[in-house]
XYZ file of C-alpha atoms in Angstrom:
600
model
C -48.845 5.957 2.406
C -49.038 2.705 4.261
C -50.029 -0.525 2.589
C -49.822 -4.056 3.870
C -51.421 -7.354 3.025
C -54.228 -6.642 0.583
C -56.108 -9.696 1.837
C -56.500 -8.070 5.231
C -59.427 -5.740 6.011
C -57.093 -2.754 6.167
C -55.505 -3.683 2.839
C -58.908 -4.000 1.151
C -59.993 -0.625 2.451
C -56.772 0.902 1.166
C -57.184 -0.659 -2.324
C -60.740 0.623 -2.628
C -59.645 4.049 -1.407
C -56.841 4.316 -3.968
C -59.003 3.112 -6.848
C -61.699 5.604 -5.938
C -59.258 8.530 -5.789
C -57.567 7.533 -9.038
C -60.873 7.282 -10.914
C -61.969 10.733 -9.769
C -58.744 12.167 -11.179
C -59.290 10.530 -14.561
C -56.671 7.831 -13.996
C -57.745 4.307 -15.030
C -58.241 2.189 -11.936
C -56.278 -1.058 -11.888
C -58.316 -4.203 -11.709
C -55.714 -5.953 -9.610
C -54.105 -4.877 -6.384
C -51.261 -2.353 -6.321
C -48.805 -5.095 -5.491
C -49.783 -7.109 -8.589
C -49.870 -3.982 -10.743
C -46.377 -2.987 -9.659
C -45.050 -6.378 -10.693
C -46.737 -6.072 -14.123
C -45.641 -2.534 -14.949
C -43.402 -0.557 -12.658
C -43.203 2.257 -15.189
C -46.985 2.661 -15.293
C -47.180 3.367 -11.585
C -44.032 5.577 -11.726
C -42.758 4.281 -8.410
C -39.687 6.389 -7.601
C -37.656 6.990 -4.474
C -37.603 10.727 -5.158
C -41.398 11.251 -5.216
C -42.867 12.767 -2.101
C -44.351 10.188 0.223
C -48.117 10.114 0.405
C -49.298 9.820 3.995
C -52.710 8.220 4.036
C -53.104 7.987 7.789
C -52.608 11.245 9.707
C -54.046 11.839 13.152
C -53.478 13.579 16.443
C -54.199 10.410 18.432
C -52.042 7.219 18.377
C -52.961 4.559 15.834
C -53.739 1.018 16.954
C -50.619 -1.159 16.780
C -52.537 -3.897 14.925
C -53.050 -1.549 11.969
C -49.475 -0.254 12.079
C -48.109 -3.766 11.724
C -50.223 -4.409 8.632
C -48.896 -1.421 6.733
C -45.584 -0.780 4.957
C -44.308 2.403 3.291
C -44.495 2.814 -0.503
C -44.418 5.762 -2.927
C -46.160 6.582 -6.116
C -46.248 9.623 -8.414
C -49.194 11.402 -9.882
C -50.928 9.785 -12.858
C -47.869 9.377 -15.005
C -46.833 13.056 -14.861
C -43.097 13.510 -15.096
C -41.517 14.724 -11.861
C -39.405 17.048 -13.983
C -42.423 19.311 -14.375
C -43.875 19.046 -10.877
C -43.599 22.274 -8.839
C -40.529 22.399 -6.628
C -42.768 23.258 -3.737
C -46.327 21.960 -3.714
C -48.357 24.274 -1.548
C -50.601 21.775 0.206
C -52.744 24.469 1.769
C -52.991 28.073 0.635
C -52.745 30.741 3.275
C -56.427 31.446 2.779
C -57.468 27.810 3.094
C -56.263 25.808 6.084
C -58.108 22.697 7.163
C -57.199 20.846 10.341
C -56.293 17.247 9.721
C -56.419 17.493 5.908
C -53.295 16.424 4.009
C -53.008 17.350 0.321
C -51.183 14.594 -1.539
C -48.950 14.901 -4.550
C -51.367 12.973 -6.761
C -54.322 15.172 -5.870
C -56.028 13.001 -3.255
C -56.842 14.211 0.229
C -56.167 12.103 3.319
C -58.365 12.428 6.361
C -57.546 11.514 9.944
C -58.094 7.873 10.899
C -59.211 7.219 14.442
C -57.903 4.237 16.382
C -59.605 0.977 15.408
C -60.284 -1.547 18.106
C -62.071 -4.372 16.265
C -63.182 -5.746 12.897
C -66.495 -3.892 12.953
C -64.716 -0.566 13.192
C -63.099 -1.052 9.773
C -66.369 -0.035 8.105
C -66.206 3.269 9.926
C -62.607 3.811 8.739
C -63.616 2.883 5.190
C -66.537 5.298 5.152
C -64.351 8.063 6.520
C -61.649 7.600 3.901
C -63.929 7.225 0.888
C -66.252 10.041 1.877
C -63.263 12.416 1.830
C -62.967 12.077 -1.941
C -66.595 12.247 -3.030
C -65.855 14.405 -6.087
C -63.034 16.045 -8.005
C -64.649 19.441 -7.483
C -64.664 18.883 -3.734
C -60.964 17.998 -3.870
C -60.229 21.227 -5.686
C -62.215 23.272 -3.175
C -60.597 21.581 -0.174
C -57.068 22.056 -1.484
C -57.587 25.668 -2.452
C -56.587 25.028 -6.083
C -56.442 22.278 -8.676
C -53.232 20.285 -8.255
C -53.676 18.360 -11.509
C -50.511 19.157 -13.475
C -52.486 19.513 -16.711
C -54.375 22.354 -15.037
C -51.306 24.371 -13.997
C -49.391 26.907 -16.034
C -46.081 28.763 -15.985
C -45.975 32.444 -16.882
C -42.481 33.680 -17.798
C -42.105 37.461 -17.772
C -38.955 38.977 -19.260
C -38.565 42.354 -17.566
C -36.523 44.502 -19.921
C -37.728 42.640 -23.005
C -36.516 45.266 -25.462
C -32.858 44.983 -24.409
C -30.033 43.106 -26.128
C -29.798 40.324 -23.545
C -33.478 39.512 -23.920
C -33.369 39.551 -27.715
C -30.100 37.666 -28.159
C -30.206 35.170 -25.291
C -33.404 34.875 -23.229
C -36.061 34.591 -25.935
C -33.919 32.237 -28.078
C -33.261 30.064 -25.000
C -36.972 29.866 -24.205
C -37.733 28.883 -27.787
C -35.013 26.213 -27.679
C -36.615 24.737 -24.558
C -39.988 24.739 -26.282
C -38.433 23.191 -29.392
C -36.993 20.382 -27.273
C -40.330 19.847 -25.477
C -38.833 20.869 -22.146
C -41.462 23.455 -21.185
C -44.741 22.582 -19.456
C -47.889 21.972 -21.495
C -49.359 25.320 -20.462
C -46.965 28.263 -20.528
C -46.978 31.913 -21.581
C -44.085 34.271 -22.300
C -44.604 37.956 -21.564
C -42.271 40.776 -22.475
C -42.362 43.808 -20.186
C -40.457 47.047 -20.758
C -40.898 50.812 -20.934
C -40.843 50.832 -24.735
C -44.217 51.044 -26.451
C -44.776 47.876 -28.452
C -47.629 45.648 -29.602
C -47.767 41.863 -29.370
C -47.139 41.668 -33.115
C -44.102 43.938 -32.877
C -42.642 41.863 -30.054
C -43.142 38.666 -32.050
C -41.492 40.218 -35.085
C -38.510 41.325 -32.967
C -38.164 37.926 -31.300
C -38.539 35.939 -34.550
C -35.363 37.491 -35.954
C -33.208 35.832 -33.281
C -34.768 32.355 -33.134
C -32.899 29.337 -34.498
C -33.646 25.611 -34.489
C -31.551 22.618 -33.546
C -29.461 21.293 -36.418
C -30.832 17.772 -36.100
C -34.519 18.783 -36.056
C -34.710 21.616 -38.533
C -37.482 20.062 -40.658
C -40.327 21.432 -38.470
C -38.601 24.653 -37.478
C -41.095 27.067 -39.024
C -44.091 25.367 -37.466
C -42.493 25.350 -34.024
C -41.590 29.027 -34.302
C -45.162 29.967 -35.158
C -46.484 27.965 -32.216
C -43.997 29.558 -29.836
C -44.606 33.117 -31.042
C -48.354 32.696 -30.505
C -47.575 32.269 -26.804
C -45.552 35.515 -26.657
C -47.232 38.735 -25.528
C -46.150 42.217 -24.512
C -47.067 44.787 -21.906
C -45.568 48.231 -21.525
C -44.969 49.897 -18.188
C -42.547 51.505 -15.781
C -40.287 49.332 -13.655
C -41.198 51.212 -10.457
C -44.976 51.386 -10.953
C -47.155 49.040 -8.922
C -50.099 50.204 -11.006
C -48.395 49.053 -14.203
C -47.519 45.705 -12.644
C -51.136 45.323 -11.516
C -52.131 45.718 -15.168
C -49.527 43.065 -16.046
C -51.051 40.793 -13.388
C -54.476 41.115 -15.019
C -53.077 40.147 -18.411
C -51.234 37.187 -16.916
C -54.425 35.965 -15.269
C -56.287 36.185 -18.586
C -53.834 33.773 -20.152
C -53.596 31.539 -17.083
C -57.295 30.815 -17.417
C -57.950 29.987 -13.777
C -55.230 27.336 -13.613
C -52.716 26.959 -10.830
C -50.365 29.807 -11.727
C -46.599 29.650 -11.343
C -44.682 32.790 -12.287
C -41.060 33.412 -13.218
C -39.694 36.943 -13.612
C -36.378 37.421 -15.424
C -34.832 40.795 -14.552
C -32.941 41.744 -17.707
C -32.494 45.304 -16.480
C -29.723 47.459 -14.917
C -29.001 46.625 -11.257
C -29.974 50.095 -10.039
C -33.645 49.312 -10.747
C -33.663 45.695 -9.489
C -35.330 46.558 -6.193
C -38.092 48.693 -7.710
C -38.988 45.928 -10.155
C -38.895 43.233 -7.450
C -41.057 45.328 -5.136
C -43.683 45.920 -7.814
C -43.670 42.327 -9.042
C -43.933 40.982 -5.498
C -46.668 43.367 -4.357
C -48.761 43.461 -7.522
C -47.978 40.542 -9.843
C -46.939 37.519 -7.770
C -48.832 34.246 -7.966
C -51.724 33.853 -5.559
C -51.662 30.055 -5.390
C -48.406 28.807 -6.962
C -44.741 29.707 -6.788
C -43.143 33.028 -7.763
C -39.437 33.166 -8.633
C -37.135 35.948 -9.768
C -33.941 35.616 -11.813
C -31.415 38.361 -11.059
C -28.550 39.117 -13.445
C -25.015 40.202 -12.543
C -23.490 42.276 -11.085
C -24.435 41.403 -7.538
C -22.950 44.567 -6.065
C -19.479 46.133 -6.259
C -18.165 44.976 -2.876
C -19.311 43.323 0.339
C -21.339 46.321 1.500
C -23.232 46.929 -1.746
C -23.824 43.207 -2.217
C -25.211 42.863 1.307
C -27.442 45.897 0.763
C -28.805 44.390 -2.453
C -29.497 41.051 -0.757
C -31.198 42.741 2.197
C -33.403 44.789 -0.125
C -34.369 41.735 -2.192
C -35.275 39.784 0.945
C -37.751 42.474 1.984
C -39.991 41.123 -0.767
C -38.693 37.621 -1.517
C -37.524 34.553 0.350
C -34.037 33.245 -0.433
C -35.438 30.243 -2.296
C -37.316 32.604 -4.630
C -34.133 34.446 -5.704
C -32.112 32.927 -8.547
C -28.840 34.827 -9.065
C -27.651 33.873 -12.511
C -24.106 33.644 -13.853
C -24.424 32.060 -17.273
C -20.931 30.536 -17.106
C -22.194 28.198 -14.394
C -24.576 26.801 -16.996
C -21.847 25.932 -19.495
C -21.740 22.260 -20.442
C -18.118 21.700 -19.406
C -18.511 23.607 -16.159
C -21.356 21.286 -15.192
C -19.174 18.355 -16.246
C -16.414 19.268 -13.779
C -17.817 17.283 -10.868
C -18.497 14.305 -13.158
C -14.949 14.387 -14.501
C -13.457 14.608 -11.038
C -15.620 12.222 -9.015
C -16.617 9.527 -11.502
C -13.119 8.775 -12.825
C -10.954 6.846 -10.386
C -7.770 7.807 -12.231
C -7.965 11.357 -10.839
C -8.576 10.453 -7.193
C -4.933 9.812 -6.177
C -3.646 12.646 -8.398
C -5.926 15.424 -7.178
C -3.669 17.006 -4.552
C -0.488 19.018 -4.008
C 1.576 15.854 -4.312
C 1.037 15.679 -8.082
C -0.484 19.003 -9.149
C 1.868 21.908 -9.600
C -0.650 24.689 -10.314
C -4.167 25.347 -11.544
C -4.980 28.079 -14.062
C -8.339 29.670 -14.819
C -8.237 31.769 -17.967
C -10.991 33.952 -19.346
C -10.187 36.218 -22.278
C -12.234 38.184 -24.798
C -10.930 39.514 -28.092
C -13.132 42.623 -28.065
C -13.298 45.729 -25.904
C -16.118 47.287 -23.893
C -17.724 48.745 -27.050
C -20.122 51.181 -25.419
C -20.430 49.233 -22.165
C -17.642 50.974 -20.307
C -19.847 52.571 -17.702
C -19.557 49.617 -15.308
C -16.389 48.571 -13.539
C -14.592 45.452 -14.687
C -13.090 43.335 -11.984
C -12.693 39.605 -12.207
C -11.125 37.265 -9.696
C -10.079 38.941 -6.477
C -6.809 38.189 -4.685
C -6.056 38.230 -0.984
C -2.833 40.249 -1.188
C -2.182 43.297 -3.343
C 1.246 41.973 -4.374
C -0.459 38.917 -5.857
C -2.577 40.902 -8.278
C -1.884 42.636 -11.583
C -4.346 44.974 -13.249
C -4.236 46.393 -16.753
C -6.114 48.568 -19.215
C -6.003 48.209 -23.000
C -4.708 51.051 -25.100
C -5.051 51.934 -28.753
C -3.150 49.792 -31.226
C -2.700 49.647 -34.988
C -2.589 46.186 -36.527
C -2.861 45.287 -40.197
C -3.687 48.859 -41.077
C -6.633 48.848 -38.664
C -6.687 51.174 -35.662
C -8.179 49.625 -32.537
C -9.461 52.064 -29.880
C -8.264 52.428 -26.311
C -10.587 51.835 -23.397
C -10.709 55.563 -22.677
C -11.710 56.263 -26.300
C -15.122 54.842 -25.418
C -17.579 57.737 -25.144
C -19.077 56.230 -21.986
C -15.692 56.239 -20.201
C -13.973 59.259 -18.565
C -10.636 60.104 -20.187
C -8.791 59.760 -16.871
C -10.417 56.458 -15.899
C -8.292 53.980 -13.941
C -10.830 51.165 -14.271
C -9.056 47.889 -15.100
C -10.002 45.897 -18.183
C -7.622 43.089 -17.178
C -6.879 41.378 -13.882
C -4.561 38.516 -12.948
C -4.194 37.047 -9.486
C -2.572 34.237 -7.542
C -4.647 32.654 -4.787
C -4.031 29.775 -2.412
C -6.263 27.307 -0.594
C -5.338 26.965 3.035
C -5.773 23.241 3.645
C -3.646 20.091 3.662
C -4.651 18.913 0.184
C -3.718 22.129 -1.672
C -1.121 23.758 0.575
C 1.338 25.731 -1.544
C -0.395 25.136 -4.904
C -0.983 28.453 -6.704
C -4.364 28.982 -8.354
C -3.623 31.499 -11.091
C -6.532 33.420 -12.535
C -6.652 35.977 -15.284
C -9.414 37.669 -17.215
C -9.464 40.533 -19.631
C -10.913 42.273 -22.639
C -9.297 43.177 -25.971
C -6.846 40.259 -25.771
C -5.398 38.115 -28.572
C -8.076 35.403 -28.437
C -11.470 34.534 -27.049
C -11.367 31.596 -24.642
C -12.465 30.250 -21.310
C -10.525 27.295 -20.002
C -9.198 25.529 -16.922
C -5.661 24.138 -16.957
C -4.322 21.683 -14.393
C -0.529 21.423 -14.706
C 1.132 18.427 -13.063
C 4.550 18.314 -11.476
C 7.730 17.254 -13.314
C 8.586 13.581 -13.219
C 11.262 13.094 -10.531
C 14.369 11.469 -11.938
C 12.930 11.481 -15.456
C 14.999 9.156 -17.645
C 14.250 11.262 -20.721
C 15.065 14.744 -19.453
C 17.902 15.037 -21.978
C 15.405 14.588 -24.782
C 13.571 17.718 -23.664
C 16.611 19.880 -23.110
C 16.545 22.543 -20.426
C 12.849 23.353 -20.802
C 11.299 20.850 -18.410
C 7.882 22.484 -18.866
C 7.742 20.818 -22.263
C 7.586 17.480 -20.465
C 4.858 18.505 -18.009
C 1.566 16.680 -18.192
C -1.422 19.007 -18.362
C -5.188 18.495 -18.200
C -7.052 21.155 -20.194
C -10.787 21.759 -19.950
C -11.793 24.140 -22.728
C -15.150 25.647 -21.771
C -15.401 27.768 -24.921
C -15.108 27.992 -27.823
C -14.968 24.534 -29.440
C -15.539 22.582 -26.226
C -12.949 19.914 -25.439
C -11.146 18.028 -22.685
C -7.617 16.871 -23.419
C -4.638 15.506 -21.536
C -1.104 16.285 -22.675
C 1.254 13.332 -22.493
C 4.775 12.550 -23.687
C 5.128 10.018 -26.454
C 7.876 8.505 -28.620
C 7.814 9.559 -32.243
C 7.771 6.451 -34.494
C 11.196 5.691 -35.946
C 14.581 4.230 -35.157
C 15.709 7.137 -33.035
C 14.562 8.202 -29.586
C 12.699 11.428 -30.245
C 9.916 12.423 -27.899
C 6.812 14.334 -28.785
C 4.043 15.968 -26.767
C 0.657 14.591 -27.786
C -2.945 15.074 -26.715
C -5.432 12.494 -25.562
C -8.364 14.483 -26.863
C -12.109 14.466 -26.210
C -13.395 16.922 -28.788
C -17.089 17.403 -28.165
C -18.036 18.307 -31.736
C -16.369 15.129 -33.039
C -17.578 12.830 -30.257
C -21.177 13.993 -29.858
C -23.510 14.726 -32.747
C -26.053 16.518 -30.554
C -25.720 20.267 -30.406
C -24.642 21.573 -26.995
C -27.423 23.620 -25.362
C -26.776 27.261 -24.607
C -26.085 28.005 -20.935
C -29.227 30.141 -20.676
C -31.362 27.170 -21.718
C -30.068 25.045 -18.861
C -30.402 27.819 -16.288
C -33.905 28.859 -17.359
C -35.077 25.260 -17.210
C -33.537 24.846 -13.753
C -35.269 28.010 -12.530
C -38.626 26.771 -13.819
C -38.084 23.458 -12.030
C -36.800 25.077 -8.835
C -33.329 23.508 -9.176
C -30.872 25.904 -7.482
C -27.522 24.121 -7.691
C -26.217 26.298 -10.581
C -27.391 29.561 -9.014
C -25.528 31.629 -6.439
C -26.823 31.692 -2.866
C -26.544 34.754 -0.660
C -24.087 33.087 1.758
C -21.900 32.034 -1.166
C -21.960 35.607 -2.432
C -20.974 36.943 0.993
C -18.031 34.538 1.190
C -16.805 35.509 -2.282
C -16.977 39.246 -1.626
C -15.215 38.848 1.714
C -12.159 37.697 -0.250
C -12.355 40.291 -3.000
C -13.455 43.454 -1.201
C -10.244 44.280 0.759
C -7.996 44.349 -2.296
C -10.583 46.211 -4.390
C -10.749 48.923 -1.752
C -6.952 49.051 -1.569
C -6.720 49.488 -5.328
C -9.191 52.374 -5.210
C -7.772 54.059 -2.136
C -4.186 53.949 -3.423
C -5.342 54.862 -6.949
C -3.200 52.126 -8.439
C -2.591 52.876 -12.103
C -3.280 49.871 -14.327
C -0.530 48.624 -16.630
C -1.350 49.437 -20.247
C -1.349 46.733 -22.895
C -2.036 46.981 -26.648
C -5.455 46.027 -27.964
C -5.213 42.449 -29.274
C -2.095 41.521 -27.261
C -1.617 38.828 -24.587
C -2.154 41.296 -21.760
C 0.161 43.192 -19.408
C 3.742 42.017 -19.005
C 3.202 42.081 -15.244
C 0.928 39.037 -15.541
C 3.867 36.980 -16.840
C 6.074 38.150 -13.966
C 3.326 37.158 -11.528
C 3.270 33.621 -12.902
C 7.082 33.443 -12.977
C 7.176 34.341 -9.287
C 5.577 30.960 -8.626
C 7.642 29.180 -11.285
C 4.682 28.906 -13.654
C 4.065 29.718 -17.314
C 0.604 30.631 -18.513
C -0.720 27.647 -20.419
C -2.413 29.655 -23.161
C 0.902 30.955 -24.481
C 1.956 27.627 -26.056
C 1.971 26.840 -29.758
C -0.993 24.469 -29.588
C -4.397 26.112 -29.304
């Protein structure tokens, strides 16, 4: 909005207009002018640069220059409501309600056109026009098409596939954690939807078995659980039935109670029924006056063609900004910290290039097999050239008197399957900063440890005075930055140091940031962060369709070549460090995998 000198006629009209609109919305009107109030309490007015600007003068005709000169731009937010819980997109006019010249403001007021003013006497006409536009709160609601008061809006979260493991082990616990931390809106409802027959009480009993409370707030855990479970409901239906989703819509409306309804659907279902569920939700259960968003789980196709087909099908019913493709690793605390580590620490700026970095390693390993989930193909990072990739498959192994099964021993896997359970690749970035630096990636199941980490290995010190102290193994003297994503989150830098004593003996030590030791607060689960972002409309940790296309364009050619040539994966024992070929791949670029050292 525009505000100038409050002693001027225009300023006085504006003050009276603001006070009138604030009082109708239940916000105490300030006795002083906005300028004086801002000086007394900036927090009370919630003046922020990020709030949407409120335009109080909108017209088709030009405004008199005398008025323009008296006004300056300012912002204010709505009645103390945190921006964190404001809708990402505020629909100023519903499709059913369009009014020429009416502007719906973020704080609930409505601005009307102001005609050009030629003299002092005309200010009364402007004043009457502005104040008559906000004669009552009910009239505001009718004009806008819905009530934009945040206290009168609600979020309905529907977990589609609520009886599955992902929902029970991750989604419902994450939602409870957000509620426990007071991160959810005042009005919200959680609905479970699946084909299984279940009552509300049975859903609550199932969910209650997986809920846990934060370590530092456990004293009111039971009370919080009861409150959360009372907001959980269940509806049974088919994923491809618009009739069933219409019934779900009716139940959602009952709990929304006429409020502005925002709806989030989490598709915790197999990818082959994504489209049916999206079609039914979009056609029969989307919000009529708020936002509707859909979270889609991996996999996002098998190659470029299938991924593009999935995206095209989703966009028949949803806009791109309604689709939230989730990869829970992007919600990990240390993954989100990567940009902070890199761009807020000056020490890394001159080092972050081919001049000082020898290689970068991304390692993802699991110490268990597919265990009944072998029906889907396992491919991780994709290379550009076939010679820069190694694939493997774990075989049966006996260790400590225990027999561990092979991948093909899984009842869901064909005995002659060539599906890899391990992949390693070397990729390169074709630009001046990273020319020639190998990015080594490996991921696999049934390996010796469970870990996800990023390792940045620096080059050897040229003309190192202490090479003789390290012998022939110069890698022992290499500095390395390790970002351990899981488990036991940490960031540490390996340096060389003299061992105390009279001799000159060198030791490799760690400058260590161990999260558990440094921070007492429990690290939120990745699903908590991503669910909260989806509710708030924050998309930075979700995968866009163009990003997905670019990724598959790199991976698809080699995946097709592997299938067409029927490349047999190299077998490795269950619980080992993976195929031997992965070590030869690293050696080709004069690199050793960082997770093979003594320190873990």
